[in-house]
Amino acid sequence: MNFDAGFRAELLRLFQWRRDVRHFRPDALPDGTLERLLEIATLAPSVGLSEPWRFVVVADPTRRAAIRADFQRCNTQAACAQTAERAALYARLKLEGMEAAPVQFAVFAEGDPEQGHGLGRRSMPETATYSAALAVHTLWLAARAEGLGLGWVSILDPATLRAVLDVPESWRFIGYFCLGFPMLESDTPELQRAGWETRRRLPEKLLYR
């Protein structure tokens, strides 16, 4: 399959406009949208074709409330760990969109899946986790192509998430995700707009040997 220059230009634009969204409209997604995006996510590569990703859609209000409470606890701890110079800025950051996002789900990686028969994981078992992260990125791009925003909430305790969602101990927590229509769109990361950090140019992160 050959892709022309026009397609490649549009793909680059999709990469540039993929953002980590924190501000959502409460509008419901069209029926079947989440299921379609999750199907696309499963097109991601995985070590040994193990497909270790596990998706847990969270609709129950009690479980959602417990997860948000855990975020608030973990976020308070993270705020206390900031330097004096960073504390005020950290307090102004919006680091989750759980109060408004209509769709929320957690992603886990099965640590030692039977599928794939261990291929590629003997010396690097962590590749199962990497594979689940690739599924997230695939879903992220697919969602953005449909005008949707995805927000990754990582300020959570993995053990608490496993307990709240009643999943096996062998599942490794990747992240909690909020999905919906964004309140605003930008090709600049929100943390950069807030003054927390800036992107670096490739030469600063590239070595030749």
N, CA, C and O of each residue as an XYZ file, in Angstrom:
836
protein
N       0.849     -1.192      0.000
C       0.000      0.000      0.000
C       0.888      1.246      0.000
O       1.766      1.398      0.849
N       0.645      2.120     -0.955
C       1.381      3.384     -1.037
C       0.461      4.534     -0.640
O      -0.694      4.588     -1.061
N       0.978      5.447      0.168
C       0.211      6.606      0.600
C       0.821      7.855     -0.020
O       2.032      8.065      0.052
N      -0.017      8.679     -0.626
C       0.504      9.834     -1.362
C       0.877     10.978     -0.421
O       0.645     10.916      0.786
N       1.467     12.032     -1.016
C       1.956     13.167     -0.227
C       0.820     13.865      0.508
O       1.009     14.356      1.621
N      -0.348     13.910     -0.102
C      -1.488     14.546      0.551
C      -1.880     13.825      1.822
O      -2.150     14.450      2.848
N      -1.911     12.491      1.746
C      -2.236     11.703      2.942
C      -1.183     11.920      4.021
O      -1.516     12.099      5.192
N       0.093     11.902      3.625
C       1.168     12.066      4.608
C       1.100     13.435      5.278
O       1.392     13.557      6.468
N       0.719     14.458      4.527
C       0.597     15.802      5.101
C      -0.541     15.847      6.117
O      -0.411     16.464      7.175
N      -1.651     15.197      5.795
C      -2.775     15.151      6.726
C      -2.425     14.346      7.969
O      -2.833     14.696      9.077
N      -1.672     13.268      7.786
C      -1.252     12.459      8.931
C      -0.353     13.271      9.861
O      -0.485     13.193     11.082
N       0.558     14.046      9.283
C       1.421     14.906     10.092
C       0.581     15.917     10.858
O       0.861     16.200     12.023
N      -0.444     16.463     10.216
C      -1.315     17.424     10.885
C      -2.051     16.773     12.055
O      -2.259     17.403     13.091
N      -2.448     15.502     11.883
C      -3.092     14.764     12.969
C      -2.139     14.619     14.148
O      -2.535     14.838     15.293
N      -0.886     14.252     13.881
C       0.107     14.145     14.953
C       0.270     15.490     15.682
O       0.351     15.535     16.910
N       0.318     16.572     14.912
C       0.557     17.888     15.501
C      -0.606     18.364     16.365
O      -0.406     19.120     17.316
N      -1.813     17.928     16.037
C      -3.000     18.381     16.757
C      -3.473     17.381     17.811
O      -4.501     17.602     18.452
N      -2.739     16.287     17.997
C      -3.086     15.363     19.076
C      -2.668     15.985     20.409
O      -1.496     16.288     20.630
N      -3.647     16.166     21.284
C      -3.368     16.813     22.554
C      -3.893     15.980     23.708
O      -4.793     15.158     23.540
N      -3.320     16.203     24.882
C      -3.801     15.579     26.109
C      -4.865     16.521     26.672
O      -4.541     17.587     27.197
N      -6.128     16.128     26.561
C      -7.245     17.030     26.859
C      -7.676     16.915     28.318
O      -7.779     15.815     28.860
N      -7.926     18.056     28.943
C      -8.396     18.107     30.334
C      -9.763     18.780     30.453
O     -10.460     18.598     31.451
N     -10.142     19.544     29.455
C     -11.391     20.303     29.491
C     -12.352     19.702     28.464
O     -12.118     19.773     27.258
N     -13.433     19.112     28.965
C     -14.379     18.419     28.099
C     -15.767     19.042     28.156
O     -16.189     19.584     29.177
N     -16.463     18.949     27.028
C     -17.897     19.194     27.043
C     -18.580     17.930     27.560
O     -18.068     16.833     27.336
N     -19.703     18.046     28.233
C     -20.363     16.861     28.786
C     -21.184     16.077     27.767
O     -21.788     15.064     28.119
N     -21.220     16.523     26.515
C     -22.043     15.880     25.485
C     -21.700     14.400     25.355
O     -20.529     14.020     25.357
N     -22.725     13.579     25.244
C     -22.518     12.142     25.050
C     -21.929     11.874     23.669
O     -22.182     12.621     22.724
N     -21.147     10.815     23.558
C     -20.612     10.395     22.272
C     -21.699      9.666     21.481
O     -22.580      9.044     22.076
N     -21.649      9.733     20.161
C     -22.604      8.959     19.360
C     -22.496      7.473     19.691
O     -21.417      6.973     20.008
N     -23.619      6.780     19.613
C     -23.635      5.347     19.917
C     -22.604      4.604     19.078
O     -22.471      4.835     17.876
N     -21.882      3.714     19.735
C     -20.917      2.871     19.047
C     -19.538      3.479     18.875
O     -18.620      2.800     18.415
N     -19.373      4.759     19.240
C     -18.086      5.431     19.023
C     -16.968      4.781     19.836
O     -15.904      4.477     19.298
N     -17.205      4.570     21.117
C     -16.159      3.997     21.963
C     -15.766      2.620     21.474
O     -14.579      2.306     21.385
N     -16.745      1.797     21.158
C     -16.452      0.438     20.699
C     -15.641      0.461     19.411
O     -14.730     -0.349     19.235
N     -15.965      1.381     18.512
C     -15.216      1.476     17.264
C     -13.771      1.907     17.513
O     -12.845      1.383     16.894
N     -13.586      2.860     18.417
C     -12.236      3.326     18.721
C     -11.412      2.228     19.398
O     -10.218      2.087     19.132
N     -12.049      1.459     20.263
C     -11.324      0.369     20.911
C     -10.931     -0.711     19.911
O      -9.871     -1.324     20.037
N     -11.777     -0.941     18.928
C     -11.423     -1.889     17.866
C     -10.200     -1.398     17.101
O      -9.311     -2.181     16.765
N     -10.162     -0.103     16.831
C      -9.000      0.468     16.139
C      -7.750      0.326     17.006
O      -6.664      0.041     16.501
N      -7.911      0.528     18.311
C      -6.769      0.412     19.226
C      -6.130     -0.964     19.143
O      -4.916     -1.097     19.305
N      -6.935     -1.984     18.894
C      -6.398     -3.343     18.841
C      -5.602     -3.614     17.569
O      -5.061     -4.707     17.405
N      -5.520     -2.640     16.671
C      -4.653     -2.761     15.495
C      -3.203     -2.423     15.831
O      -2.321     -2.560     14.983
N      -2.958     -1.988     17.049
C      -1.594     -1.633     17.461
C      -0.691     -2.863     17.433
O      -1.163     -3.991     17.573
N       0.611     -2.638     17.251
C       1.546     -3.763     17.322
C       1.683     -4.251     18.756
O       1.514     -3.480     19.701
N       1.989     -5.532     18.914
C       2.219     -6.068     20.260
C       3.293     -7.137     20.190
O       3.412     -7.858     19.200
N       4.066     -7.226     21.249
C       5.169     -8.178     21.284
C       4.639     -9.604     21.143
O       3.746    -10.015     21.884
N       5.187    -10.351     20.195
C       4.790    -11.734     19.986
C       3.325    -11.917     19.620
O       2.784    -13.014     19.764
N       2.670    -10.846     19.145
C       1.227    -10.854     18.868
C       0.454    -11.283     20.119
O      -0.518    -12.035     20.043
N       0.908    -10.788     21.257
C       0.309    -11.179     22.534
C      -0.945    -10.376     22.876
O      -1.760    -10.815     23.688
N      -1.102     -9.200     22.260
C      -2.254     -8.334     22.516
C      -2.574     -8.252     24.014
O      -3.665     -8.635     24.437
N      -1.619     -7.750     24.817
C      -1.784     -7.775     26.273
C      -2.688     -6.687     26.839
O      -2.938     -6.661     28.044
N      -3.180     -5.793     25.992
C      -4.022     -4.699     26.483
C      -5.344     -5.222     27.035
O      -5.939     -6.164     26.510
N      -5.781     -4.572     28.117
C      -7.063     -4.884     28.734
C      -7.771     -3.551     29.012
O      -7.227     -2.684     29.695
N      -8.976     -3.400     28.483
C      -9.733     -2.157     28.631
C     -10.880     -2.363     29.624
O     -11.607     -3.353     29.543
N     -11.034     -1.434     30.550
C     -12.117     -1.497     31.522
C     -12.903     -0.189     31.439
O     -12.438      0.852     31.902
N     -14.086     -0.250     30.853
C     -14.933      0.933     30.735
C     -15.611      1.175     32.090
O     -16.224      0.270     32.657
N     -15.495      2.391     32.591
C     -16.004      2.718     33.927
C     -17.217      3.639     33.795
O     -17.076      4.827     33.504
N     -18.399      3.083     34.011
C     -19.641      3.853     33.936
C     -20.305      4.013     35.297
O     -21.119      4.917     35.484
N     -19.972      3.156     36.240
C     -20.606      3.175     37.548
C     -20.203      4.431     38.324
O     -19.012      4.656     38.538
N     -21.170      5.260     38.754
C     -20.847      6.511     39.458
C     -20.036      6.303     40.727
O     -19.178      7.125     41.049
N     -20.288      5.226     41.451
C     -19.551      4.976     42.693
C     -18.085      4.697     42.415
O     -17.206      5.202     43.113
N     -17.823      3.891     41.395
C     -16.425      3.608     41.046
C     -15.742      4.868     40.517
O     -14.580      5.126     40.829
N     -16.454      5.637     39.727
C     -15.868      6.890     39.225
C     -15.509      7.815     40.389
O     -14.437      8.420     40.403
N     -16.401      7.917     41.346
C     -16.151      8.785     42.496
C     -14.947      8.300     43.295
O     -14.158      9.114     43.773
N     -14.797      6.995     43.445
C     -13.658      6.444     44.178
C     -12.350      6.731     43.452
O     -11.332      7.012     44.084
N     -12.378      6.659     42.135
C     -11.170      6.926     41.353
C     -10.804      8.405     41.425
O      -9.630      8.757     41.539
N     -11.814      9.263     41.358
C     -11.513     10.693     41.447
C     -10.995     11.051     42.835
O     -10.125     11.912     42.968
N     -11.520     10.400     43.864
C     -11.022     10.641     45.220
C      -9.568     10.203     45.338
O      -8.777     10.857     46.018
N      -9.211      9.104     44.683
C      -7.825      8.651     44.713
C      -6.922      9.645     43.986
O      -5.803      9.911     44.425
N      -7.413     10.193     42.871
C      -6.638     11.230     42.181
C      -6.391     12.414     43.109
O      -5.267     12.907     43.199
N      -7.424     12.868     43.793
C      -7.272     14.029     44.669
C      -6.258     13.761     45.767
O      -5.470     14.640     46.116
N      -6.274     12.551     46.314
C      -5.308     12.185     47.350
C      -3.885     12.173     46.786
O      -2.970     12.758     47.365
N      -3.718     11.496     45.643
C      -2.386     11.410     45.031
C      -1.904     12.774     44.555
O      -0.713     13.076     44.628
N      -2.825     13.593     44.070
C      -2.444     14.911     43.580
C      -2.009     15.817     44.727
O      -1.099     16.631     44.569
N      -2.652     15.677     45.869
C      -2.242     16.450     47.046
C      -0.824     16.068     47.459
O      -0.018     16.934     47.798
N      -0.524     14.779     47.431
C       0.818     14.317     47.760
C       1.842     14.866     46.762
O       2.934     15.293     47.138
N       1.458     14.843     45.473
C       2.369     15.351     44.442
C       2.593     16.848     44.600
O       3.703     17.338     44.389
N       1.550     17.572     44.967
C       1.681     19.014     45.159
C       2.631     19.326     46.310
O       3.423     20.265     46.231
N       2.551     18.538     47.377
C       3.419     18.756     48.531
C       4.887     18.474     48.212
O       5.787     18.975     48.886
N       5.114     17.673     47.184
C       6.489     17.318     46.806
C       7.130     18.334     45.866
O       8.311     18.216     45.537
N       6.353     19.343     45.427
C       6.897     20.335     44.515
C       7.859     21.284     45.231
O       7.746     21.512     46.435
N       8.783     21.818     44.486
C       9.676     22.833     45.040
C       8.890     24.111     45.291
O       7.799     24.289     44.750
N       9.434     24.985     46.098
C       8.763     26.250     46.398
C       8.512     27.052     45.123
O       7.496     27.735     44.997
N       9.453     26.962     44.177
C       9.320     27.717     42.935
C       8.204     27.165     42.049
O       7.614     27.905     41.263
N       7.914     25.870     42.173
C       6.945     25.221     41.295
C       5.577     25.029     41.938
O       4.610     24.756     41.227
N       5.464     25.159     43.239
C       4.235     24.803     43.938
C       3.024     25.590     43.459
O       1.969     25.010     43.204
N       3.165     26.897     43.337
C       2.029     27.727     42.930
C       1.586     27.390     41.520
O       0.389     27.326     41.240
N       2.551     27.174     40.626
C       2.215     26.825     39.248
C       1.537     25.468     39.196
O       0.559     25.286     38.470
N       2.051     24.513     39.963
C       1.441     23.185     39.989
C      -0.016     23.272     40.446
O      -0.883     22.600     39.887
N      -0.281     24.077     41.436
C      -1.637     24.201     41.975
C      -2.618     24.739     40.950
O      -3.820     24.493     41.048
N      -2.110     25.477     39.960
C      -2.992     26.045     38.937
C      -3.256     25.083     37.789
O      -4.160     25.321     36.987
N      -2.488     24.003     37.692
C      -2.641     23.081     36.575
C      -3.912     22.247     36.714
O      -4.257     21.801     37.808
N      -4.592     22.048     35.608
C      -5.730     21.126     35.590
C      -5.207     19.806     35.042
O      -4.789     19.727     33.886
N      -5.232     18.773     35.876
C      -4.569     17.526     35.524
C      -5.521     16.356     35.316
O      -5.077     15.216     35.183
N      -6.813     16.619     35.287
C      -7.795     15.579     34.985
C      -9.087     16.236     34.529
O      -9.338     17.410     34.799
N      -9.916     15.438     33.820
C     -11.191     15.950     33.331
C     -12.352     15.064     33.723
O     -13.352     14.983     33.010
N     -12.218     14.402     34.856
C     -13.206     13.393     35.239
C     -14.571     13.958     35.582
O     -15.568     13.238     35.532
N     -14.632     15.244     35.932
C     -15.918     15.806     36.327
C     -16.854     15.997     35.132
O     -18.067     16.105     35.312
N     -16.308     16.041     33.917
C     -17.145     16.342     32.754
C     -17.088     15.287     31.661
O     -18.061     15.117     30.927
N     -15.975     14.575     31.533
C     -15.819     13.630     30.416
C     -16.918     12.575     30.434
O     -17.099     11.911     31.455
N     -17.656     12.397     29.344
C     -18.759     11.431     29.332
C     -18.313      9.975     29.343
O     -19.033      9.101     29.828
N     -17.117      9.717     28.804
C     -16.607      8.341     28.746
C     -15.303      8.264     29.517
O     -14.418      9.102     29.341
N     -15.186      7.256     30.371
C     -13.970      7.045     31.141
C     -13.633      5.561     31.140
O     -14.514      4.710     31.263
N     -12.358      5.268     31.001
C     -11.941      3.875     30.991
C     -10.499      3.763     31.472
O      -9.716      4.710     31.386
N     -10.177      2.591     31.973
C      -8.813      2.301     32.408
C      -8.193      1.316     31.432
O      -8.883      0.489     30.836
N      -6.894      1.417     31.281
C      -6.152      0.477     30.439
C      -5.123     -0.227     31.308
O      -4.386      0.402     32.067
N      -5.091     -1.531     31.180
C      -4.129     -2.366     31.892
C      -3.369     -3.215     30.880
O      -3.794     -3.365     29.734
N      -2.248     -3.764     31.313
C      -1.501     -4.730     30.507
C      -1.425     -6.036     31.279
O      -1.034     -6.054     32.446
N      -1.798     -7.122     30.629
C      -1.608     -8.442     31.229
C      -0.113     -8.716     31.250
O       0.526     -8.764     30.199
N       0.440     -8.894     32.421
C       1.892     -8.989     32.562
C       2.533    -10.177     31.872
O       3.633    -10.068     31.331
N       1.857    -11.302     31.887
C       2.419    -12.516     31.283
C       1.313    -13.265     30.537
O       0.902    -14.345     30.959
N       0.834    -12.698     29.436
C      -0.282    -13.322     28.731
C       0.106    -14.654     28.094
O       1.225    -14.832     27.612
N      -0.834    -15.571     28.104
C      -0.594    -16.851     27.434
C      -0.497    -16.657     25.925
O       0.296    -17.311     25.247
N      -1.322    -15.741     25.415
C      -1.274    -15.451     23.984
C       0.115    -14.948     23.604
O       0.703    -14.140     24.323
N       0.629    -15.412     22.501
C       1.961    -15.035     22.053
C       3.049    -16.001     22.484
O       4.165    -15.959     21.966
N       2.719    -16.886     23.448
C       3.638    -17.947     23.882
C       4.996    -17.402     24.322
O       6.021    -18.063     24.156
N       4.996    -16.192     24.884
C       6.224    -15.629     25.444
C       7.198    -15.062     24.437
O       8.268    -14.583     24.812
N       6.845    -15.106     23.158
C       7.778    -14.631     22.123
C       8.143    -13.162     22.354
O       7.269    -12.305     22.477
N       9.456    -12.888     22.409
C       9.946    -11.524     22.543
C       9.965    -10.982     23.952
O      10.376     -9.842     24.168
N       9.524    -11.784     24.929
C       9.414    -11.276     26.296
C      10.393    -11.931     27.266
O      10.429    -11.570     28.442
N      11.174    -12.874     26.796
C      12.078    -13.578     27.712
C      13.117    -12.630     28.311
O      13.346    -12.641     29.520
N      13.730    -11.827     27.484
C      14.750    -10.903     27.981
C      14.169     -9.537     28.333
O      14.782     -8.781     29.086
N      12.989     -9.214     27.793
C      12.361     -7.917     28.066
C      10.875     -8.099     28.343
O      10.054     -7.790     27.479
N      10.507     -8.587     29.517
C       9.090     -8.809     29.832
C       8.271     -7.522     29.838
O       7.050     -7.556     29.685
N       8.946     -6.394     30.016
C       8.223     -5.120     30.051
C       7.620     -4.742     28.704
O       6.826     -3.805     28.626
N       7.989     -5.465     27.635
C       7.424     -5.147     26.325
C       5.915     -5.378     26.272
O       5.241     -4.822     25.405
N       5.375     -6.181     27.179
C       3.916     -6.318     27.253
C       3.287     -4.977     27.641
O       2.254     -4.584     27.100
N       3.922     -4.289     28.577
C       3.442     -2.971     28.994
C       3.576     -1.970     27.858
O       2.671     -1.174     27.607
N       4.723     -2.016     27.167
C       4.917     -1.107     26.036
C       3.834     -1.326     24.982
O       3.348     -0.370     24.377
N       3.461     -2.578     24.765
C       2.448     -2.887     23.755
C       1.108     -2.255     24.117
O       0.419     -1.719     23.249
N       0.738     -2.315     25.386
C      -0.517     -1.690     25.816
C      -0.468     -0.181     25.623
O      -1.471      0.435     25.263
N       0.696      0.413     25.862
C       0.841      1.852     25.649
C       0.677      2.197     24.170
O       0.122      3.245     23.838
N       1.150      1.337     23.291
C       0.977      1.565     21.853
C      -0.497      1.507     21.462
O      -0.933      2.243     20.576
N      -1.261      0.643     22.112
C      -2.697      0.586     21.850
C      -3.360      1.899     22.251
O      -4.256      2.386     21.562
N      -2.917      2.468     23.370
C      -3.439      3.765     23.803
C      -3.140      4.836     22.768
O      -4.016      5.624     22.412
N      -1.915      4.866     22.290
C      -1.538      5.887     21.305
C      -2.344      5.724     20.010
O      -2.750      6.712     19.398
N      -2.570      4.488     19.603
C      -3.366      4.241     18.407
C      -4.788      4.773     18.588
O      -5.338      5.419     17.696
N      -5.371      4.495     19.750
C      -6.713      4.996     20.041
C      -6.724      6.520     20.094
O      -7.673      7.153     19.632
N      -5.672      7.108     20.656
C      -5.577      8.557     20.798
C      -5.663      9.242     19.428
O      -6.400     10.213     19.253
N      -4.912      8.729     18.481
C      -4.920      9.319     17.144
C      -6.263      9.117     16.456
O      -6.767     10.019     15.787
N      -6.842      7.927     16.623
C      -8.144      7.653     16.009
C      -9.211      8.582     16.583
O     -10.060      9.086     15.848
N      -9.166      8.805     17.889
C     -10.131      9.705     18.522
C      -9.970     11.128     18.006
O     -10.955     11.807     17.717
N      -8.724     11.573     17.891
C      -8.477     12.947     17.412
C      -8.962     13.119     15.990
O      -9.459     14.187     15.633
N      -8.827     12.090     15.171
C      -9.281     12.162     13.785
C     -10.794     12.340     13.703
O     -11.306     12.815     12.689
N     -11.513     11.964     14.760
C     -12.968     12.118     14.798
C     -13.392     13.359     15.574
O     -14.571     13.531     15.880
N     -12.426     14.227     15.892
C     -12.748     15.447     16.611
C     -12.933     15.264     18.096
O     -13.489     16.135     18.766
N     -12.475     14.143     18.622
C     -12.599     13.860     20.050
C     -11.275     14.102     20.765
O     -10.208     14.079     20.152
N     -11.362     14.330     22.059
C     -10.171     14.518     22.866
C     -10.011     13.378     23.850
O     -10.994     12.810     24.327
N      -8.759     13.045     24.151
C      -8.452     12.011     25.131
C      -7.511     12.605     26.169
O      -6.557     13.304     25.826
N      -7.781     12.324     27.434
C      -6.917     12.801     28.513
C      -6.417     11.634     29.338
O      -7.201     10.783     29.759
N      -5.113     11.589     29.572
C      -4.475     10.500     30.328
C      -4.287     10.948     31.768
O      -3.575     11.917     32.030
N      -4.917     10.253     32.698
C      -4.760     10.541     34.124
C      -3.810      9.498     34.711
O      -4.141      8.314     34.783
N      -2.641      9.944     35.123
C      -1.640      9.015     35.669
C      -1.382      9.246     37.148
O      -0.656      8.475     37.776
N      -1.967     10.299     37.716
C      -1.730     10.606     39.127
C      -2.725      9.798     39.951
O      -3.664     10.340     40.535
N      -2.499      8.504     39.981
C      -3.368      7.542     40.644
C      -2.517      6.413     41.213
O      -1.402      6.173     40.751
N      -3.042      5.734     42.201
C      -2.345      4.602     42.805
C      -2.773      3.317     42.090
O      -3.952      2.968     42.142
N      -1.863      2.605     41.429
C      -2.239      1.401     40.687
C      -2.971      0.361     41.518
O      -3.930     -0.247     41.043
N      -2.533      0.148     42.755
C      -3.185     -0.851     43.600
C      -4.623     -0.458     43.900
O      -5.514     -1.308     43.924
N      -4.846      0.825     44.127
C      -6.202      1.298     44.384
C      -7.083      1.094     43.163
O      -8.230      0.664     43.283
N      -6.543      1.405     41.981
C      -7.326      1.228     40.752
C      -7.699     -0.233     40.543
O      -8.835     -0.539     40.179
N      -6.753     -1.135     40.770
C      -7.065     -2.554     40.606
C      -8.178     -2.976     41.564
O      -9.060     -3.752     41.198
N      -8.130     -2.458     42.794
C      -9.144     -2.824     43.780
C     -10.509     -2.228     43.425
O     -11.525     -2.922     43.479
N     -10.531     -0.957     43.065
C     -11.794     -0.302     42.732
C     -12.465     -0.965     41.532
O     -13.687     -1.104     41.491
N     -11.655     -1.370     40.558
C     -12.203     -1.949     39.336
C     -12.260     -3.467     39.378
O     -12.737     -4.096     38.433
N     -11.778     -4.062     40.466
C     -11.873     -5.511     40.673
C     -11.289     -6.286     39.494
O     -11.969     -7.099     38.868
N     -10.018     -6.018     39.206
C      -9.327     -6.705     38.112
C      -8.209     -7.567     38.694
O      -7.819     -7.361     39.844
N      -7.691     -8.513     37.941
C      -6.660     -9.414     38.460
C      -5.382     -8.693     38.890
O      -5.012     -7.668     38.317
N      -4.726     -9.230     39.887
C      -3.470     -8.672     40.379
C      -2.388     -8.674     39.309
O      -1.469     -7.856     39.352
N      -2.493     -9.587     38.353
C      -1.468     -9.691     37.316
C      -1.559     -8.573     36.279
O      -0.652     -8.403     35.463
N      -2.642     -7.820     36.312
C      -2.787     -6.729     35.352
C      -2.012     -5.506     35.827
O      -2.171     -5.069     36.967
N      -1.180     -4.959     34.959
C      -0.407     -3.771     35.310
C      -1.137     -2.527     34.813
O      -1.493     -2.434     33.638
N      -1.355     -1.575     35.714
C      -2.094     -0.361     35.389
C      -1.285      0.531     34.465
O      -0.136      0.863     34.760
N      -1.885      0.919     33.343
C      -1.241      1.831     32.396
C      -1.716      3.258     32.617
O      -0.904      4.178     32.724
N      -3.021      3.444     32.685
C      -3.552      4.781     32.904
C      -5.065      4.791     32.891
O      -5.714      3.839     32.458
N      -5.604      5.887     33.374
C      -7.047      6.113     33.376
C      -7.309      7.207     32.359
O      -6.596      8.211     32.329
N      -8.326      7.026     31.521
C      -8.516      7.914     30.386
C      -9.914      8.505     30.344
O     -10.910      7.832     30.609
N      -9.953      9.782     30.004
C     -11.203     10.509     29.818
C     -11.350     10.800     28.330
O     -10.403     11.246     27.682
N     -12.533     10.547     27.794
C     -12.775     10.703     26.365
C     -14.038     11.515     26.150
O     -15.059     11.275     26.795
N     -13.964     12.473     25.244
C     -15.137     13.278     24.931
C     -14.783     14.387     23.962
O     -13.678     14.438     23.422
N     -15.743     15.275     23.755
C     -15.499     16.420     22.887
C     -14.760     17.498     23.671
O     -15.210     17.887     24.749
N     -13.630     17.992     23.152
C     -12.862     19.003     23.897
C     -13.556     20.354     23.913
O     -14.262     20.715     22.972
N     -13.343     21.102     25.003
C     -13.881     22.454     25.101
C     -13.195     23.392     24.128
O     -13.817     24.315     23.603
N     -11.910     23.157     23.886
C     -11.154     23.976     22.946
C     -10.110     23.101     22.279
O      -9.781     22.025     22.778
N      -9.588     23.566     21.147
C      -8.579     22.814     20.420
C      -7.334     23.667     20.239
O      -7.426     24.876     20.032
N      -6.179     23.038     20.317
C      -4.913     23.744     20.147
C      -3.858     22.761     19.675
O      -3.910     21.576     20.002
N      -2.905     23.255     18.907
C      -1.799     22.399     18.501
C      -0.603     22.564     19.436
O       0.483     22.054     19.159
N      -0.807     23.279     20.548
C       0.241     23.481     21.554
C      -0.144     22.744     22.830
O      -1.268     22.907     23.303
N       0.744     21.944     23.401
C       0.425     21.239     24.638
C      -0.038     22.188     25.734
O       0.492     23.290     25.874
N      -1.038     21.754     26.517
C      -1.579     22.597     27.573
C      -0.521     22.945     28.611
O      -0.500     24.063     29.126
N       0.363     21.986     28.921
C       1.404     22.278     29.906
C       2.376     23.332     29.404
O       2.956     24.073     30.197
N       2.556     23.402     28.105
C       3.405     24.448     27.541
C       2.692     25.793     27.617
O       3.309     26.809     27.937
N       1.392     25.800     27.322
C       0.626     27.048     27.408
C       0.590     27.558     28.840
O       0.562     28.767     29.069
N       0.589     26.632     29.817
C       0.531     27.025     31.226
C       1.894     27.439     31.770
O       1.976     27.954     32.886
N       2.962     27.226     31.007
C       4.286     27.615     31.456
C       5.010     26.564     32.279
O       6.022     26.855     32.917
N       4.483     25.319     32.264
C       5.125     24.256     33.042
C       6.381     23.736     32.363
O       7.395     23.511     33.023
N       6.324     23.542     31.053
C       7.456     22.987     30.309
C       7.300     23.339     28.839
O       6.216     23.715     28.396
N       8.377     23.217     28.091
C       8.335     23.452     26.648
C       8.913     22.244     25.924
O       9.693     21.471     26.480
N       8.515     22.110     24.693
C       9.079     21.043     23.874
C      10.544     21.335     23.569
O      10.962     22.492     23.527
N      11.314     20.278     23.360
C      12.712     20.424     22.972
C      12.880     20.000     21.517
O      12.116     19.182     21.006
N      13.863     20.550     20.876
C      14.151     20.195     19.494
C      14.813     18.814     19.440
O      15.497     18.406     20.378
N      14.600     18.108     18.336
C      15.118     16.761     18.182
C      16.624     16.659     18.421
O      17.044     15.718     19.095
N      17.468     17.572     17.911
C      18.922     17.418     18.124
C      19.332     17.298     19.587
O      20.388     16.739     19.882
N      18.518     17.814     20.512
C      18.842     17.712     21.925
C      18.613     16.305     22.458
O      19.075     15.976     23.551
N      17.915     15.480     21.711
C      17.556     14.137     22.168
C      18.027     13.053     21.220
O      17.537     11.925     21.278
N      18.962     13.374     20.354
C      19.395     12.453     19.316
C      20.899     12.203     19.397
O      21.697     13.138     19.470
N      21.262     10.946     19.384
C      22.673     10.556     19.375
C      22.944      9.692     18.153
O      22.061      8.973     17.684
N      24.150      9.762     17.646
C      24.608      8.852     16.589
C      25.807      8.110     17.126
O      26.685      8.715     17.742
N      25.860      6.829     16.907
C      26.981      6.030     17.373
C      27.563      5.214     16.213
O      28.525      4.470     16.404
